Amino acid sequence: MHSLSVVVGLSFSWALPALAENPSVNSGSLECEAIRELKALVETQQSILAQNNAYAVNLTDVLAAGYLPAACPDGSRVRVSGSDVVGGCHFTYGLVSVVNNPRTGDFAFEAVALGVAGTPSAGLEVYITRIVSRYHDFIESYMFNKGVYSDVDLNACSQAG
């Protein structure tokens, strides 16, 4: 049994580089567009948490607090239907889940940028999870590009596009 755990451990350590951050992300990429807009959504949610001791549970409240992803240079946006997503240039943005428990001090939310079918962003999904509690305070980000998982370095993309 011990030799099996060593083999499994070694196999997993060899697999880790495959899960590493996506080296193709550059500041002008579609991935960076999604990352920058999700970072802005996180900042808006952090402001809402500071003011209300709770994250906004719906996108309408996040929009009312000033979040709006950038439109394309020509002013166009991805068309959306419903109030649970908002369109940016190449992606739709929305909240996946929200947890507010002021009694225990646990707050979390997950937001997503989804590429739009028929555009260059099709098949790209970028997720950011923000957790604030007495024990944890972190942000996790990752993406799927046509189903292939990779971690996302939020610092890889500058604010300039």
PDB file of C-alpha atoms in Angstrom:
ATOM      1  CA  MET A   1       0.000   0.000   0.000  1.00  0.00           C
ATOM      2  CA  HIS A   2       2.871   2.379   0.769  1.00  0.00           C
ATOM      3  CA  SER A   3       4.309   2.023  -2.752  1.00  0.00           C
ATOM      4  CA  LEU A   4       0.915   2.852  -4.241  1.00  0.00           C
ATOM      5  CA  SER A   5       0.686   6.089  -2.281  1.00  0.00           C
ATOM      6  CA  VAL A   6       4.160   7.082  -3.462  1.00  0.00           C
ATOM      7  CA  VAL A   7       3.192   6.417  -7.085  1.00  0.00           C
ATOM      8  CA  VAL A   8      -0.065   8.323  -6.697  1.00  0.00           C
ATOM      9  CA  GLY A   9       1.775  11.186  -4.991  1.00  0.00           C
ATOM     10  CA  LEU A  10       4.404  11.327  -7.724  1.00  0.00           C
ATOM     11  CA  SER A  11       1.771  11.118 -10.438  1.00  0.00           C
ATOM     12  CA  PHE A  12      -0.120  13.987  -8.851  1.00  0.00           C
ATOM     13  CA  SER A  13       3.034  16.085  -8.534  1.00  0.00           C
ATOM     14  CA  TRP A  14       3.709  15.534 -12.230  1.00  0.00           C
ATOM     15  CA  ALA A  15       0.133  16.549 -13.016  1.00  0.00           C
ATOM     16  CA  LEU A  16       0.382  19.845 -11.125  1.00  0.00           C
ATOM     17  CA  PRO A  17       2.131  21.738 -13.937  1.00  0.00           C
ATOM     18  CA  ALA A  18      -0.853  20.925 -16.159  1.00  0.00           C
ATOM     19  CA  LEU A  19      -3.023  22.818 -13.680  1.00  0.00           C
ATOM     20  CA  ALA A  20      -0.676  25.809 -13.578  1.00  0.00           C
ATOM     21  CA  GLU A  21      -1.611  29.319 -14.542  1.00  0.00           C
ATOM     22  CA  ASN A  22      -2.405  29.855 -18.182  1.00  0.00           C
ATOM     23  CA  PRO A  23       0.736  31.222 -19.864  1.00  0.00           C
ATOM     24  CA  SER A  24      -1.253  32.530 -22.856  1.00  0.00           C
ATOM     25  CA  VAL A  25      -2.944  35.276 -20.819  1.00  0.00           C
ATOM     26  CA  ASN A  26      -1.675  38.728 -21.796  1.00  0.00           C
ATOM     27  CA  SER A  27      -3.032  42.163 -20.982  1.00  0.00           C
ATOM     28  CA  GLY A  28      -4.813  42.555 -24.328  1.00  0.00           C
ATOM     29  CA  SER A  29      -6.386  39.086 -24.374  1.00  0.00           C
ATOM     30  CA  LEU A  30     -10.023  38.174 -24.039  1.00  0.00           C
ATOM     31  CA  GLU A  31      -9.114  36.412 -20.797  1.00  0.00           C
ATOM     32  CA  CYS A  32      -7.815  39.712 -19.407  1.00  0.00           C
ATOM     33  CA  GLU A  33     -10.992  41.510 -20.406  1.00  0.00           C
ATOM     34  CA  ALA A  34     -12.953  39.017 -18.309  1.00  0.00           C
ATOM     35  CA  ILE A  35     -10.470  39.166 -15.417  1.00  0.00           C
ATOM     36  CA  ARG A  36     -10.453  42.977 -15.266  1.00  0.00           C
ATOM     37  CA  GLU A  37     -14.253  43.153 -15.269  1.00  0.00           C
ATOM     38  CA  LEU A  38     -14.569  40.431 -12.625  1.00  0.00           C
ATOM     39  CA  LYS A  39     -11.998  42.227 -10.461  1.00  0.00           C
ATOM     40  CA  ALA A  40     -14.164  45.366 -10.745  1.00  0.00           C
ATOM     41  CA  LEU A  41     -17.182  43.303  -9.677  1.00  0.00           C
ATOM     42  CA  VAL A  42     -15.203  42.041  -6.646  1.00  0.00           C
ATOM     43  CA  GLU A  43     -14.286  45.629  -5.718  1.00  0.00           C
ATOM     44  CA  THR A  44     -17.941  46.669  -5.959  1.00  0.00           C
ATOM     45  CA  GLN A  45     -19.021  43.726  -3.808  1.00  0.00           C
ATOM     46  CA  GLN A  46     -16.321  44.586  -1.239  1.00  0.00           C
ATOM     47  CA  SER A  47     -17.727  48.140  -1.035  1.00  0.00           C
ATOM     48  CA  ILE A  48     -21.229  46.742  -0.588  1.00  0.00           C
ATOM     49  CA  LEU A  49     -19.989  44.423   2.176  1.00  0.00           C
ATOM     50  CA  ALA A  50     -18.263  47.307   3.971  1.00  0.00           C
ATOM     51  CA  GLN A  51     -21.422  49.440   3.831  1.00  0.00           C
ATOM     52  CA  ASN A  52     -24.099  46.814   4.475  1.00  0.00           C
ATOM     53  CA  ASN A  53     -22.321  44.003   6.345  1.00  0.00           C
ATOM     54  CA  ALA A  54     -23.480  41.721   3.522  1.00  0.00           C
ATOM     55  CA  TYR A  55     -22.690  41.108  -0.134  1.00  0.00           C
ATOM     56  CA  ALA A  56     -25.345  41.976  -2.716  1.00  0.00           C
ATOM     57  CA  VAL A  57     -27.283  38.824  -3.501  1.00  0.00           C
ATOM     58  CA  ASN A  58     -28.440  39.902  -6.941  1.00  0.00           C
ATOM     59  CA  LEU A  59     -26.834  41.639  -9.864  1.00  0.00           C
ATOM     60  CA  THR A  60     -29.378  44.475  -9.813  1.00  0.00           C
ATOM     61  CA  ASP A  61     -27.929  45.668  -6.476  1.00  0.00           C
ATOM     62  CA  VAL A  62     -24.356  45.354  -7.790  1.00  0.00           C
ATOM     63  CA  LEU A  63     -25.285  47.465 -10.823  1.00  0.00           C
ATOM     64  CA  ALA A  64     -27.006  50.034  -8.576  1.00  0.00           C
ATOM     65  CA  ALA A  65     -23.738  50.281  -6.594  1.00  0.00           C
ATOM     66  CA  GLY A  66     -21.912  51.354  -9.747  1.00  0.00           C
ATOM     67  CA  TYR A  67     -20.640  48.164 -11.382  1.00  0.00           C
ATOM     68  CA  LEU A  68     -20.950  48.049 -15.150  1.00  0.00           C
ATOM     69  CA  PRO A  69     -18.527  46.110 -17.332  1.00  0.00           C
ATOM     70  CA  ALA A  70     -16.896  48.073 -20.119  1.00  0.00           C
ATOM     71  CA  ALA A  71     -18.586  48.151 -23.499  1.00  0.00           C
ATOM     72  CA  CYS A  72     -16.702  47.547 -26.742  1.00  0.00           C
ATOM     73  CA  PRO A  73     -14.799  50.518 -28.207  1.00  0.00           C
ATOM     74  CA  ASP A  74     -17.748  51.170 -30.559  1.00  0.00           C
ATOM     75  CA  GLY A  75     -20.119  51.308 -27.553  1.00  0.00           C
ATOM     76  CA  SER A  76     -21.785  47.974 -28.243  1.00  0.00           C
ATOM     77  CA  ARG A  77     -22.433  45.333 -25.593  1.00  0.00           C
ATOM     78  CA  VAL A  78     -23.328  41.676 -25.574  1.00  0.00           C
ATOM     79  CA  ARG A  79     -27.110  41.427 -25.527  1.00  0.00           C
ATOM     80  CA  VAL A  80     -28.614  39.753 -22.490  1.00  0.00           C
ATOM     81  CA  SER A  81     -32.086  38.871 -21.335  1.00  0.00           C
ATOM     82  CA  GLY A  82     -33.059  38.967 -17.702  1.00  0.00           C
ATOM     83  CA  SER A  83     -31.679  40.710 -14.671  1.00  0.00           C
ATOM     84  CA  ASP A  84     -29.279  37.985 -13.551  1.00  0.00           C
ATOM     85  CA  VAL A  85     -26.539  38.861 -16.089  1.00  0.00           C
ATOM     86  CA  VAL A  86     -25.083  41.999 -17.623  1.00  0.00           C
ATOM     87  CA  GLY A  87     -23.312  42.291 -20.952  1.00  0.00           C
ATOM     88  CA  GLY A  88     -19.826  43.629 -21.487  1.00  0.00           C
ATOM     89  CA  CYS A  89     -17.920  43.663 -24.761  1.00  0.00           C
ATOM     90  CA  HIS A  90     -17.300  39.912 -25.272  1.00  0.00           C
ATOM     91  CA  PHE A  91     -18.773  38.349 -22.118  1.00  0.00           C
ATOM     92  CA  THR A  92     -21.815  38.214 -19.912  1.00  0.00           C
ATOM     93  CA  TYR A  93     -21.187  38.680 -16.183  1.00  0.00           C
ATOM     94  CA  GLY A  94     -23.182  37.434 -13.250  1.00  0.00           C
ATOM     95  CA  LEU A  95     -23.234  36.120  -9.709  1.00  0.00           C
ATOM     96  CA  VAL A  96     -23.170  32.343  -9.314  1.00  0.00           C
ATOM     97  CA  SER A  97     -23.682  32.221  -5.553  1.00  0.00           C
ATOM     98  CA  VAL A  98     -23.675  34.483  -2.497  1.00  0.00           C
ATOM     99  CA  VAL A  99     -23.350  33.583   1.207  1.00  0.00           C
ATOM    100  CA  ASN A 100     -24.012  36.161   3.915  1.00  0.00           C
ATOM    101  CA  ASN A 101     -23.881  35.153   7.551  1.00  0.00           C
ATOM    102  CA  PRO A 102     -23.135  38.245   9.670  1.00  0.00           C
ATOM    103  CA  ARG A 103     -23.743  36.262  12.874  1.00  0.00           C
ATOM    104  CA  THR A 104     -20.764  33.983  12.184  1.00  0.00           C
ATOM    105  CA  GLY A 105     -18.790  36.484  10.113  1.00  0.00           C
ATOM    106  CA  ASP A 106     -18.859  34.325   6.984  1.00  0.00           C
ATOM    107  CA  PHE A 107     -19.291  36.038   3.620  1.00  0.00           C
ATOM    108  CA  ALA A 108     -18.604  34.663   0.161  1.00  0.00           C
ATOM    109  CA  PHE A 109     -19.621  35.014  -3.429  1.00  0.00           C
ATOM    110  CA  GLU A 110     -18.699  33.579  -6.789  1.00  0.00           C
ATOM    111  CA  ALA A 111     -18.925  35.584 -10.004  1.00  0.00           C
ATOM    112  CA  VAL A 112     -18.545  34.410 -13.576  1.00  0.00           C
ATOM    113  CA  ALA A 113     -17.702  35.823 -16.993  1.00  0.00           C
ATOM    114  CA  LEU A 114     -19.114  33.670 -19.784  1.00  0.00           C
ATOM    115  CA  GLY A 115     -17.957  33.935 -23.371  1.00  0.00           C
ATOM    116  CA  VAL A 116     -20.745  34.383 -25.888  1.00  0.00           C
ATOM    117  CA  ALA A 117     -21.544  31.794 -28.556  1.00  0.00           C
ATOM    118  CA  GLY A 118     -20.626  32.902 -32.052  1.00  0.00           C
ATOM    119  CA  THR A 119     -17.910  35.294 -30.830  1.00  0.00           C
ATOM    120  CA  PRO A 120     -14.150  34.858 -30.228  1.00  0.00           C
ATOM    121  CA  SER A 121     -14.894  34.449 -26.503  1.00  0.00           C
ATOM    122  CA  ALA A 122     -17.111  31.389 -27.056  1.00  0.00           C
ATOM    123  CA  GLY A 123     -16.140  28.515 -24.789  1.00  0.00           C
ATOM    124  CA  LEU A 124     -14.295  30.725 -22.296  1.00  0.00           C
ATOM    125  CA  GLU A 125     -15.527  30.832 -18.686  1.00  0.00           C
ATOM    126  CA  VAL A 126     -13.699  32.778 -15.963  1.00  0.00           C
ATOM    127  CA  TYR A 127     -14.671  32.448 -12.292  1.00  0.00           C
ATOM    128  CA  ILE A 128     -13.705  34.422  -9.202  1.00  0.00           C
ATOM    129  CA  THR A 129     -14.632  33.319  -5.696  1.00  0.00           C
ATOM    130  CA  ARG A 130     -14.213  35.771  -2.802  1.00  0.00           C
ATOM    131  CA  ILE A 131     -14.367  34.484   0.767  1.00  0.00           C
ATOM    132  CA  VAL A 132     -14.175  36.652   3.877  1.00  0.00           C
ATOM    133  CA  SER A 133     -14.555  35.110   7.330  1.00  0.00           C
ATOM    134  CA  ARG A 134     -12.943  35.078  10.726  1.00  0.00           C
ATOM    135  CA  TYR A 135     -10.654  32.298   9.465  1.00  0.00           C
ATOM    136  CA  HIS A 136     -10.194  33.022   5.749  1.00  0.00           C
ATOM    137  CA  ASP A 137      -9.764  36.021   3.511  1.00  0.00           C
ATOM    138  CA  PHE A 138      -8.907  35.093  -0.029  1.00  0.00           C
ATOM    139  CA  ILE A 139      -9.772  35.203  -3.689  1.00  0.00           C
ATOM    140  CA  GLU A 140      -9.618  32.164  -5.946  1.00  0.00           C
ATOM    141  CA  SER A 141      -9.781  32.502  -9.716  1.00  0.00           C
ATOM    142  CA  TYR A 142      -9.779  29.965 -12.491  1.00  0.00           C
ATOM    143  CA  MET A 143     -11.019  29.463 -16.018  1.00  0.00           C
ATOM    144  CA  PHE A 144     -12.213  26.893 -18.469  1.00  0.00           C
ATOM    145  CA  ASN A 145     -11.212  27.457 -22.077  1.00  0.00           C
ATOM    146  CA  LYS A 146     -13.298  25.092 -24.194  1.00  0.00           C
ATOM    147  CA  GLY A 147     -13.483  22.797 -21.171  1.00  0.00           C
ATOM    148  CA  VAL A 148      -9.776  22.919 -20.249  1.00  0.00           C
ATOM    149  CA  TYR A 149      -9.158  24.087 -16.659  1.00  0.00           C
ATOM    150  CA  SER A 150      -6.394  26.477 -15.618  1.00  0.00           C
ATOM    151  CA  ASP A 151      -5.728  28.718 -12.634  1.00  0.00           C
ATOM    152  CA  VAL A 152      -5.831  32.470 -13.269  1.00  0.00           C
ATOM    153  CA  ASP A 153      -3.295  34.981 -11.985  1.00  0.00           C
ATOM    154  CA  LEU A 154      -5.350  38.089 -11.255  1.00  0.00           C
ATOM    155  CA  ASN A 155      -2.190  40.203 -11.398  1.00  0.00           C
ATOM    156  CA  ALA A 156      -1.312  39.084 -14.936  1.00  0.00           C
ATOM    157  CA  CYS A 157      -3.670  41.656 -16.424  1.00  0.00           C
ATOM    158  CA  SER A 158      -3.079  45.370 -16.029  1.00  0.00           C
ATOM    159  CA  GLN A 159      -5.961  47.842 -15.879  1.00  0.00           C
ATOM    160  CA  ALA A 160      -4.991  49.140 -19.323  1.00  0.00           C
ATOM    161  CA  GLY A 161      -6.447  47.056 -22.072  1.00  0.00           C
TER     162      GLY A 161
END
